[in-house]
Tab-separated table of C-alpha atoms and ligand atoms in Angstrom:
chain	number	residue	atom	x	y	z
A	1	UNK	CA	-18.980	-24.245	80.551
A	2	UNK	CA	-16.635	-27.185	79.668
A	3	UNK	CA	-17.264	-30.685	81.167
A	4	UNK	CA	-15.040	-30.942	84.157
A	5	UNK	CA	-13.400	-34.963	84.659
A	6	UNK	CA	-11.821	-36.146	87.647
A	7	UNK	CA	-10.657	-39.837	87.825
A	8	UNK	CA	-7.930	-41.860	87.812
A	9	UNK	CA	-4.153	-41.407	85.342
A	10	UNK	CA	-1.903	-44.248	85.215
A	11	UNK	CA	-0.026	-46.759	83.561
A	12	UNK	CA	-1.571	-50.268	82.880
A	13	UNK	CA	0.063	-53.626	82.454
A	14	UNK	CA	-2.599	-55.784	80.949
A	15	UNK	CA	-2.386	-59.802	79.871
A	16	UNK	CA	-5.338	-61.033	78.002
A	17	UNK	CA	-5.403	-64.498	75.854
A	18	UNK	CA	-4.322	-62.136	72.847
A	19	UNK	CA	-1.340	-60.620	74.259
A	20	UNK	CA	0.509	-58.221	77.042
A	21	UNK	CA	1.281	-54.737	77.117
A	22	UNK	CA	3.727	-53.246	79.582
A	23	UNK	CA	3.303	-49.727	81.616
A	24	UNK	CA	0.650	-48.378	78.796
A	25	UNK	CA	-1.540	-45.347	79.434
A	26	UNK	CA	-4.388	-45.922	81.543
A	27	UNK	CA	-6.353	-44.911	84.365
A	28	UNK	CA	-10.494	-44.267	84.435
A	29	UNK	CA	-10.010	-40.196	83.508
A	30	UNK	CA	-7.974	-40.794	81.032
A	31	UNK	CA	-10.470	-43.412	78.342
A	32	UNK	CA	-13.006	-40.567	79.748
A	33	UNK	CA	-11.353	-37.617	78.248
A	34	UNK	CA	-10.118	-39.317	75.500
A	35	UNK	CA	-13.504	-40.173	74.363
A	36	UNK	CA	-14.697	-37.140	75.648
A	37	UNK	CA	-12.892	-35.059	73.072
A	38	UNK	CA	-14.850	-36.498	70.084
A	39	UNK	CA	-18.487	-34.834	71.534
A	40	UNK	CA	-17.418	-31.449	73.657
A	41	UNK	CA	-14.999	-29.470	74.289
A	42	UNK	CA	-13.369	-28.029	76.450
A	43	UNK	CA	-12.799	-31.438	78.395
A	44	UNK	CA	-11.239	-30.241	81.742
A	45	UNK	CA	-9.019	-32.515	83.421
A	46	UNK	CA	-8.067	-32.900	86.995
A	47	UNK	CA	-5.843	-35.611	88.123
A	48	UNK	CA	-2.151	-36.481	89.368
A	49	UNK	CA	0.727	-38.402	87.720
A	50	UNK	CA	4.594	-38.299	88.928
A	51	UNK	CA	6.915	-37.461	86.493
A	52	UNK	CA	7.600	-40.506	85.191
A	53	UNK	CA	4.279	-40.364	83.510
A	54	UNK	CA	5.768	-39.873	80.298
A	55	UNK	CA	5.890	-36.913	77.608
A	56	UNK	CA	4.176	-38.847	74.690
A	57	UNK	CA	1.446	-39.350	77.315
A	58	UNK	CA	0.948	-35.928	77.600
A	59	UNK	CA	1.202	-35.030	74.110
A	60	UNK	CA	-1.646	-37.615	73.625
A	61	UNK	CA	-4.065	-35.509	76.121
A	62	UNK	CA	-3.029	-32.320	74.146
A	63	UNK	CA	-3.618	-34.013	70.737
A	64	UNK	CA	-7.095	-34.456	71.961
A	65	UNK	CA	-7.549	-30.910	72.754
A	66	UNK	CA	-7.677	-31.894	76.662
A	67	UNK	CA	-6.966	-28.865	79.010
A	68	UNK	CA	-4.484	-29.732	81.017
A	69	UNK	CA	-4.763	-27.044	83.450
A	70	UNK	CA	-6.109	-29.464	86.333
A	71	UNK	CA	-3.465	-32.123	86.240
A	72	UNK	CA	-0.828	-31.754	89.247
A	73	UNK	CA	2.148	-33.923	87.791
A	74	UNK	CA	4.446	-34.572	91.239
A	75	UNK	CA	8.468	-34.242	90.607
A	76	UNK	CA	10.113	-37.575	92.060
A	77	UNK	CA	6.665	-39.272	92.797
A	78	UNK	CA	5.823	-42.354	90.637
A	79	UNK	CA	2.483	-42.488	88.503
A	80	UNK	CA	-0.827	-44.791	89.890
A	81	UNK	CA	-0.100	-48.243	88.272
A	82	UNK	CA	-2.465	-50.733	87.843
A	83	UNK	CA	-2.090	-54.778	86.309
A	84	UNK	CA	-5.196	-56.828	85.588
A	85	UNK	CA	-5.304	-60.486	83.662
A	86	UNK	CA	-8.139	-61.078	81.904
A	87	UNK	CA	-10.245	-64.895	81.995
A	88	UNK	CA	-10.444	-66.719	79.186
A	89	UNK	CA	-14.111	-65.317	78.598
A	90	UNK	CA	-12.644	-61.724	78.889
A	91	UNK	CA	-15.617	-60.918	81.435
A	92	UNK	CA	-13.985	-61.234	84.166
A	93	UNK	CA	-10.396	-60.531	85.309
A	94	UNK	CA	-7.941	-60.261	88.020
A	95	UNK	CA	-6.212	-57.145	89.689
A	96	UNK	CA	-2.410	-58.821	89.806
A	97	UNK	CA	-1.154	-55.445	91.370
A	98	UNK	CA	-2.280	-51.601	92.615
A	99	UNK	CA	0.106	-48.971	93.302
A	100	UNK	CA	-1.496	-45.799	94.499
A	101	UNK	CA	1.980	-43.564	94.366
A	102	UNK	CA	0.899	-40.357	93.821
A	103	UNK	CA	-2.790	-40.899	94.794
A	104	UNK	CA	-2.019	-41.858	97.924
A	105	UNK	CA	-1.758	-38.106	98.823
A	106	UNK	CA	-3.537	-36.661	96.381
A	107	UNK	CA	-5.876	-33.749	96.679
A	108	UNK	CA	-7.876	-32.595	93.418
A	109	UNK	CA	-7.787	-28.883	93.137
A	110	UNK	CA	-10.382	-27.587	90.886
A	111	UNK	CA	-8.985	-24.273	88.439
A	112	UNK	CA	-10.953	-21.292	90.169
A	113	UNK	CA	-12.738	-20.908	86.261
A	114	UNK	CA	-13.927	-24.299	86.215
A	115	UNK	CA	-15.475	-24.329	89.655
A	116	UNK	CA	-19.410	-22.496	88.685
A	117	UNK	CA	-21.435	-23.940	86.319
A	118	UNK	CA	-19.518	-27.032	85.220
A	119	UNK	CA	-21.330	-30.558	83.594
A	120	UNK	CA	-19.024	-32.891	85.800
A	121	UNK	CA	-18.337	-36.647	85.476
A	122	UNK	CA	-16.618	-38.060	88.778
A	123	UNK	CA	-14.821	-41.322	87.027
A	124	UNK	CA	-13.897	-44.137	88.956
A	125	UNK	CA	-11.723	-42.719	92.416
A	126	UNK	CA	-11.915	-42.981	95.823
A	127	UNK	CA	-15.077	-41.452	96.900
A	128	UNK	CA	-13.957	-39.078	99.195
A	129	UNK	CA	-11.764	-37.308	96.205
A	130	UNK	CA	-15.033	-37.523	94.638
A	131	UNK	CA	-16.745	-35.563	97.543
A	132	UNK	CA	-13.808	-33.269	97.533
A	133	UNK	CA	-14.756	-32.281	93.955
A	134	UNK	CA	-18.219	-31.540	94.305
A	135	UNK	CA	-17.296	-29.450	97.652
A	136	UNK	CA	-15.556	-27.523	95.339
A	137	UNK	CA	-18.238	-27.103	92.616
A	138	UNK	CA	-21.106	-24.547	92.676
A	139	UNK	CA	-24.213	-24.648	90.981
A	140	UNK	CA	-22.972	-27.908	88.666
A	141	UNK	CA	-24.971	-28.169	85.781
A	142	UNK	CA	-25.454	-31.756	85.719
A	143	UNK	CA	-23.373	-34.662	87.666
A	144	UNK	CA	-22.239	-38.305	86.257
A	145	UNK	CA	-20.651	-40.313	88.608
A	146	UNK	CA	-18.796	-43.701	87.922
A	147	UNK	CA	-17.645	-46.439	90.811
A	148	UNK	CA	-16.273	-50.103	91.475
A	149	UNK	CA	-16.936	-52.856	93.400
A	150	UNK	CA	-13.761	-52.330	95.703
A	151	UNK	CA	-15.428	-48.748	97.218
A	152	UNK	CA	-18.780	-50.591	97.821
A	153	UNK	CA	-16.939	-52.815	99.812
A	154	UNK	CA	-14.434	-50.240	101.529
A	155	UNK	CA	-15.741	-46.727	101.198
A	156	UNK	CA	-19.806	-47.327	101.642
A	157	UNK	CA	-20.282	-44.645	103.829
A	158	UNK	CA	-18.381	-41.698	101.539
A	159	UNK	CA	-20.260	-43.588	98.434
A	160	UNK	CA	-24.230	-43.277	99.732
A	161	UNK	CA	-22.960	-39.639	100.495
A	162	UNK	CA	-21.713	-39.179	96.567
A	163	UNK	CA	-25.174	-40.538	95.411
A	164	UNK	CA	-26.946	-38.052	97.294
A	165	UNK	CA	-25.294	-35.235	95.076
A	166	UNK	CA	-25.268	-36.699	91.654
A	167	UNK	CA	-27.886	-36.856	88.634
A	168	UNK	CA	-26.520	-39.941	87.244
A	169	UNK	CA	-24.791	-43.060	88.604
A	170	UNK	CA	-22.977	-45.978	85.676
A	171	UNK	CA	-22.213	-49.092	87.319
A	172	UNK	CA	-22.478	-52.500	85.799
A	173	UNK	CA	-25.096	-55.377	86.925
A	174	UNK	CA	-22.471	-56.722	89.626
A	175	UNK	CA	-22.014	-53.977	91.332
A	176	UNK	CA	-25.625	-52.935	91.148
A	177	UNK	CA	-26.334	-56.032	92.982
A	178	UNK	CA	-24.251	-55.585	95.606
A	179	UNK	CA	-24.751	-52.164	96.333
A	180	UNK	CA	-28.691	-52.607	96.689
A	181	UNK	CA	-27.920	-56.648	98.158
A	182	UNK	CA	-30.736	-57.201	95.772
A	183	UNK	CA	-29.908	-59.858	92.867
A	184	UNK	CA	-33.256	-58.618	90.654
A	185	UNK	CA	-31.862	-55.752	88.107
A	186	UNK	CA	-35.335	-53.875	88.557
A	187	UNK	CA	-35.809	-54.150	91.701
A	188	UNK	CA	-31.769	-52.977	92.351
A	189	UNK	CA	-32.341	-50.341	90.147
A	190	UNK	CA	-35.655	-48.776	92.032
A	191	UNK	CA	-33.326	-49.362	95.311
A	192	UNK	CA	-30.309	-47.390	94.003
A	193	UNK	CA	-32.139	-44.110	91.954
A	194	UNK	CA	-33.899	-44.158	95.637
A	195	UNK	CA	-30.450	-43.763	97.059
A	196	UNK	CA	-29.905	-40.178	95.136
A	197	UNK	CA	-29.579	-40.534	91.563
A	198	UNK	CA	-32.404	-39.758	89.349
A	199	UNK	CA	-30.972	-41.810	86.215
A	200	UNK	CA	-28.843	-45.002	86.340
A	201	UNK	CA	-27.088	-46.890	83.699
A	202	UNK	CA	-26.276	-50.522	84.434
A	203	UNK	CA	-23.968	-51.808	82.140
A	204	UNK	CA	-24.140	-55.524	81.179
A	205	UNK	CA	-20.857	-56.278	79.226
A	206	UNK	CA	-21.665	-58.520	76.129
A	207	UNK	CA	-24.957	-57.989	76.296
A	208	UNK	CA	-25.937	-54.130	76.476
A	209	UNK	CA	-27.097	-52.135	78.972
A	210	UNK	CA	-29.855	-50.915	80.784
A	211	UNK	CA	-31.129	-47.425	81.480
A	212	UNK	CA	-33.226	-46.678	84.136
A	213	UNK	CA	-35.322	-42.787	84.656
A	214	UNK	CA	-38.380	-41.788	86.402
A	215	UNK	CA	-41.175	-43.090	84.280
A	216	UNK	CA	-39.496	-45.593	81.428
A	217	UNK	CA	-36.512	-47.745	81.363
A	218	UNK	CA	-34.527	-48.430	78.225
A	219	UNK	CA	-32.430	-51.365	76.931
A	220	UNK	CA	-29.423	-50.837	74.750
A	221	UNK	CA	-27.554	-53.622	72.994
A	222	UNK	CA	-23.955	-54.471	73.076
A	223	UNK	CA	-22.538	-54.908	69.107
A	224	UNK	CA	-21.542	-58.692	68.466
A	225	UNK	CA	-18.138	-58.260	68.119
A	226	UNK	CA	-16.077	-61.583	66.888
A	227	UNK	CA	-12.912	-60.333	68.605
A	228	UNK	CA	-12.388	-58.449	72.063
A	229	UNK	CA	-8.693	-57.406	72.167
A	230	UNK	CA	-8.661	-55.819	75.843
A	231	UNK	CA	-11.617	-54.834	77.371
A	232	UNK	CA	-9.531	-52.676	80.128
A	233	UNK	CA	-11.374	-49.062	79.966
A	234	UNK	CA	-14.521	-50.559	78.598
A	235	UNK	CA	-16.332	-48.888	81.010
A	236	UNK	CA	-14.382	-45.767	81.634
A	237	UNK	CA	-14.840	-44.696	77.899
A	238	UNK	CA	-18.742	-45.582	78.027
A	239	UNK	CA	-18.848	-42.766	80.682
A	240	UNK	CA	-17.061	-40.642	78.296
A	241	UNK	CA	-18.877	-41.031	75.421
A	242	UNK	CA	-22.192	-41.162	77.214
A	243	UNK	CA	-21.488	-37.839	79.314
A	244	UNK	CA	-19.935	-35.901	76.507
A	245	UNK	CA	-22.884	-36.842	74.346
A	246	UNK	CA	-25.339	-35.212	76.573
A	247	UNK	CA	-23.049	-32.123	77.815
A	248	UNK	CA	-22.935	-31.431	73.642
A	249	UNK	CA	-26.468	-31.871	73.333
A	250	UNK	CA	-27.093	-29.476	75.952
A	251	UNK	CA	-30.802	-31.110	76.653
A	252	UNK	CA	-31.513	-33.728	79.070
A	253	UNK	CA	-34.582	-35.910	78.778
A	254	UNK	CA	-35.064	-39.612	77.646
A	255	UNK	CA	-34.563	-39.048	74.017
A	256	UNK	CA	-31.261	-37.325	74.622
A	257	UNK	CA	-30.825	-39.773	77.533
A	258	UNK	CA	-31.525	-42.658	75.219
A	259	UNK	CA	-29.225	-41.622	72.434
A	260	UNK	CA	-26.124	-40.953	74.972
A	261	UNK	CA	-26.500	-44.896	75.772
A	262	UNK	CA	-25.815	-46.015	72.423
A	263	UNK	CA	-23.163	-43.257	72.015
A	264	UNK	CA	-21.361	-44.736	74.856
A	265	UNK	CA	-22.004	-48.206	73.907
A	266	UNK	CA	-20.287	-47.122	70.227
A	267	UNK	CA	-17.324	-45.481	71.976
A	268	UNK	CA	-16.643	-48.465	74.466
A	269	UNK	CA	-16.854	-50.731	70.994
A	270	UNK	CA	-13.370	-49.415	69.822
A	271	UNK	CA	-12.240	-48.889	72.784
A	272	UNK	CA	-12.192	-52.999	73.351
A	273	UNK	CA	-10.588	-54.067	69.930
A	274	UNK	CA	-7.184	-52.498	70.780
A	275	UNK	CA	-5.024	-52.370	73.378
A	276	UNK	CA	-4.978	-49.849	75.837
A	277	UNK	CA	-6.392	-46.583	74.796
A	278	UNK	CA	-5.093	-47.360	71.094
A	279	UNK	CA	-8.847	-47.812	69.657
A	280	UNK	CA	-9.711	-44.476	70.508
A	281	UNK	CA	-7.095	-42.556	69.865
A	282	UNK	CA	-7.829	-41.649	66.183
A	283	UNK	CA	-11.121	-42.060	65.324
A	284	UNK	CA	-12.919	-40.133	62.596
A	285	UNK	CA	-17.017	-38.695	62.914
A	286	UNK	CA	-17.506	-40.737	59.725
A	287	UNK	CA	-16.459	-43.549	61.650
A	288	UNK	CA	-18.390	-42.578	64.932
A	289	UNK	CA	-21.277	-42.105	63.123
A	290	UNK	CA	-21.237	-44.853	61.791
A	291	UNK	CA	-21.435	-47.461	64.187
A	292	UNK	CA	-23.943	-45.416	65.772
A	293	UNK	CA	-25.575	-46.393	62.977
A	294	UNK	CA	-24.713	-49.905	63.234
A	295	UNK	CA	-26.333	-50.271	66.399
A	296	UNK	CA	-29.357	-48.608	65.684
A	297	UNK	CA	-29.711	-51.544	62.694
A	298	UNK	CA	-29.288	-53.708	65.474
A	299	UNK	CA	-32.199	-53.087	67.921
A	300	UNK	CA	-34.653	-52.105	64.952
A	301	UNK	CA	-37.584	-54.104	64.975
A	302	UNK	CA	-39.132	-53.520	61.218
A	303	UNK	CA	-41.447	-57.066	60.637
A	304	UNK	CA	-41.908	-56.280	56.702
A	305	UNK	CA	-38.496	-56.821	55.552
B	401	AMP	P1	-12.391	-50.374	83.685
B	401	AMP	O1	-11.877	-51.459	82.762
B	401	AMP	O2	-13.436	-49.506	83.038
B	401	AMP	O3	-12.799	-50.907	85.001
B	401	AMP	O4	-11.179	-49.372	83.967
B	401	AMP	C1	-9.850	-49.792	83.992
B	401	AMP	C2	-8.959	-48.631	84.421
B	401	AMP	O5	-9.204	-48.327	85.796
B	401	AMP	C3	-7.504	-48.999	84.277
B	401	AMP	O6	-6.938	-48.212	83.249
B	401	AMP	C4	-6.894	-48.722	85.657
B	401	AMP	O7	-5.749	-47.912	85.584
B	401	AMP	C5	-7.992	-48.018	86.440
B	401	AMP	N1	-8.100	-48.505	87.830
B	401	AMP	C6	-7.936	-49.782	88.286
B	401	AMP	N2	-8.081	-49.831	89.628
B	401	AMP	C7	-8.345	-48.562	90.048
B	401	AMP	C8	-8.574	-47.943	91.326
B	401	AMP	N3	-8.564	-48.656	92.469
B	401	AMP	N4	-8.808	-46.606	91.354
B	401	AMP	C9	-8.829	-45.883	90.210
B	401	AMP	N5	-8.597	-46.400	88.986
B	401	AMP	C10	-8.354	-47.720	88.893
C-alpha cells in the first residue's frame, strides 16, 4: 500500500534577512510529499486548495509522481495562506498572518482504495482532521504524526486523543516541553511516548535531533551549514523524508529507525538553502546519497585517524 499524507496546502509569504517571496507554494503536506517522492511511491495526498491554487502548483505535485486523487480543490474558495518573518538567528520567527479559507470547512475524504492497509503520516493540521483520518483508516500499517505549538495550546484535548492512535509523534524540543510541562528532554520524552506513541523524534533545529524508543535513544546531528536561506518547511520535509524512508524500507526497528533520522535530517538540509519548496524540487539519488553520507562522516567517532 502507498503512504497516505494528510496536512496542510497553501501559499506562503516568507521574509527572512536574505530576502521575500510572495504567495509561494507551501503548506506542511506539501514539503511532505515532495520529499516523500524521492523514497516511496505511491505518495497519496489528501488535502484542499481553492482554485486559485495555481496550475504550475499542480503540475509540481504531478512532476513528483504525487497522486492527486485525495486533493478536493474548491471552485471560488481561496487557498490556506500563511506569512511568517524569520529573527535574525533564523530559529525563531513570527506568524504575520493565517488565513484558513478553504480549511475552515474542510473535511478530508480518504479514496475508498487508500483506506485498508495504508503507512500514514498525519502532517501538521488541526487535530480533529487528524482524528477524522484515522476514523477513516483500517488496519494502518504504521502511523507518523506531526503537530505545533498552537494545537497544544488550543486543541489539547483532540491532540492526547491523536497520540493514543499513532506509532510515532515529531515535534521539536519546544513543543516537547510544553506538551509534557517538563523542561528536561528525557524526562519529556518518557512523559510523552507514555502518552501513546511508542517512538518520538524531537527535533532540535541547528543542533540535531533526538530519537527516543523503548530500550535506547539516539542522537542525530544537524549538518553545519554556513548559510540558511528559509528554514519555512524545515520540519515538514524531515517528516517526509523520515516517514518515506521507513515505509520504503518496509522494516521497523532501531536500525531502520535510526537511519530514517538522518534521512530526514538530509532532506530538511536542502530543503533550508532555498526558498520555499525550491531545494527539493529537483534533487538527484547521487545527491541524496550523498549527504547521507556527509552526515554519517559527521557523527563518526574513528580515534586512529
Ligand atoms: P514548518 O516550517 O515545518 O513549521 O512548516 C511551515 C508550513 O506550515 C508553511 O508552509 C505553512 O503554510 C504551514 N502552516 C503554518 N501554519 C499552519 C497551520 N496553523 N496549520 C497548518 N499548516 C500551517
Amino acid at each position: 500500500m502507498g503512504l497516505l499524507v494528510v496536512g496542510s496546502i497553501g501559499l506562503d509569504t516568507v521574509e527572512t534577512q536574505l530576502g521575500k517571496i510572495e504567495n509561494a507554494l507551501g503548506g506542511s503536506a506539501t514539503y511532505i510529499s515532495i520529499a516523500s517522492s524521492y523514497f516511496t511511491s505511491p505518495v497519496n495526498l489528501v488535502g484542499v486548495v481553492g482554485d486559485d491554487f495555481g496550475k504550475k502548483n499542480i503540475e509540481l505535485f504531478k512532476s513528483h509522481n504525487i497522486n492527486l486523487d485525495g486533493l478536493q480543490i474548491v471552485d471560488g474558495e481561496k487557498t490556506f495562506r500563511w506569512g511568517g518573518k524569520y529573527h535574525e538567528d533564523m530559529n525563531n520567527r513570527d506568524t504575520i498572518f493565517t488565513e484558513l479559507n478553504v480549511f475552515e470547512k474542510f473535511d478530508p475524504i480518504i479514496p475508498q482504495s487508500w483506506k485498508d492497509n495504508s503507512f500514514v503520516l498525519l502532517g501538521n493540521i488541526l487535530p480533529s482532521l487528524q482524528l477524522r483520518v484515522l476514523d477513516q483508516v483500517t488496519n494502518p500499517q504504521f502511523v507518523v504524526c506531526d503537530t505545533m505549538n498552537l494545537w497544544i495550546n488550543i486543541a489539547l484535548d483532540d491532540l492526547m486523543k491523536v497520540l493514543k492512535r499513532i506509532n510515532v509523534l515529531i515535534i521539536n524540543d519546544s513543543e516537547a516541553k510544553m506538551l509534557s510541562k517538563e523542561t528536561n528532554l528525557i524526562k519529556a520524552a518518557k512523559i510523552i511516548r507514555g502518552f501513546g506513541p511508542e517512538y518520538l523524534v524531537i527535533k532540535k533545529g541547528e543542533h540535531g535531533a533526538l530519537l527516543f524508543g523503548n530500550d535506547f535513544t539516539f542522537s542525530a546531528p544537524a549538518l553545519p551549514m554556513e548559510t540558511i536561506f528559509d528554514p519555512t518547511g524545515a520540519g515538514d520535509t524531515f517528516a517526509g523524508g523520515f516517514t518515506s524512508y521507513l515505509h520504503k524500507s518496509k522494516t521497523i526497528n532501531k536500525a531502520s529507525m535510526k537511519k530514517a533520522v538522518i534521512y530526514g535530517s538530509v532532506m530538511a538540509s536542502f530543503c533550508v538553502e532555498k526558498f520555499s519548496t525550491i531545494g527539493i524540487e529537483n534533487l538527484s539519488n547521487e545527491q541524496i546519497s550523498k549527504r547521507f553520507n556527509a552526515f554519517v562522516e559527521l557523527a563518526r567517532f574513528d580515534f586512529n585517524e
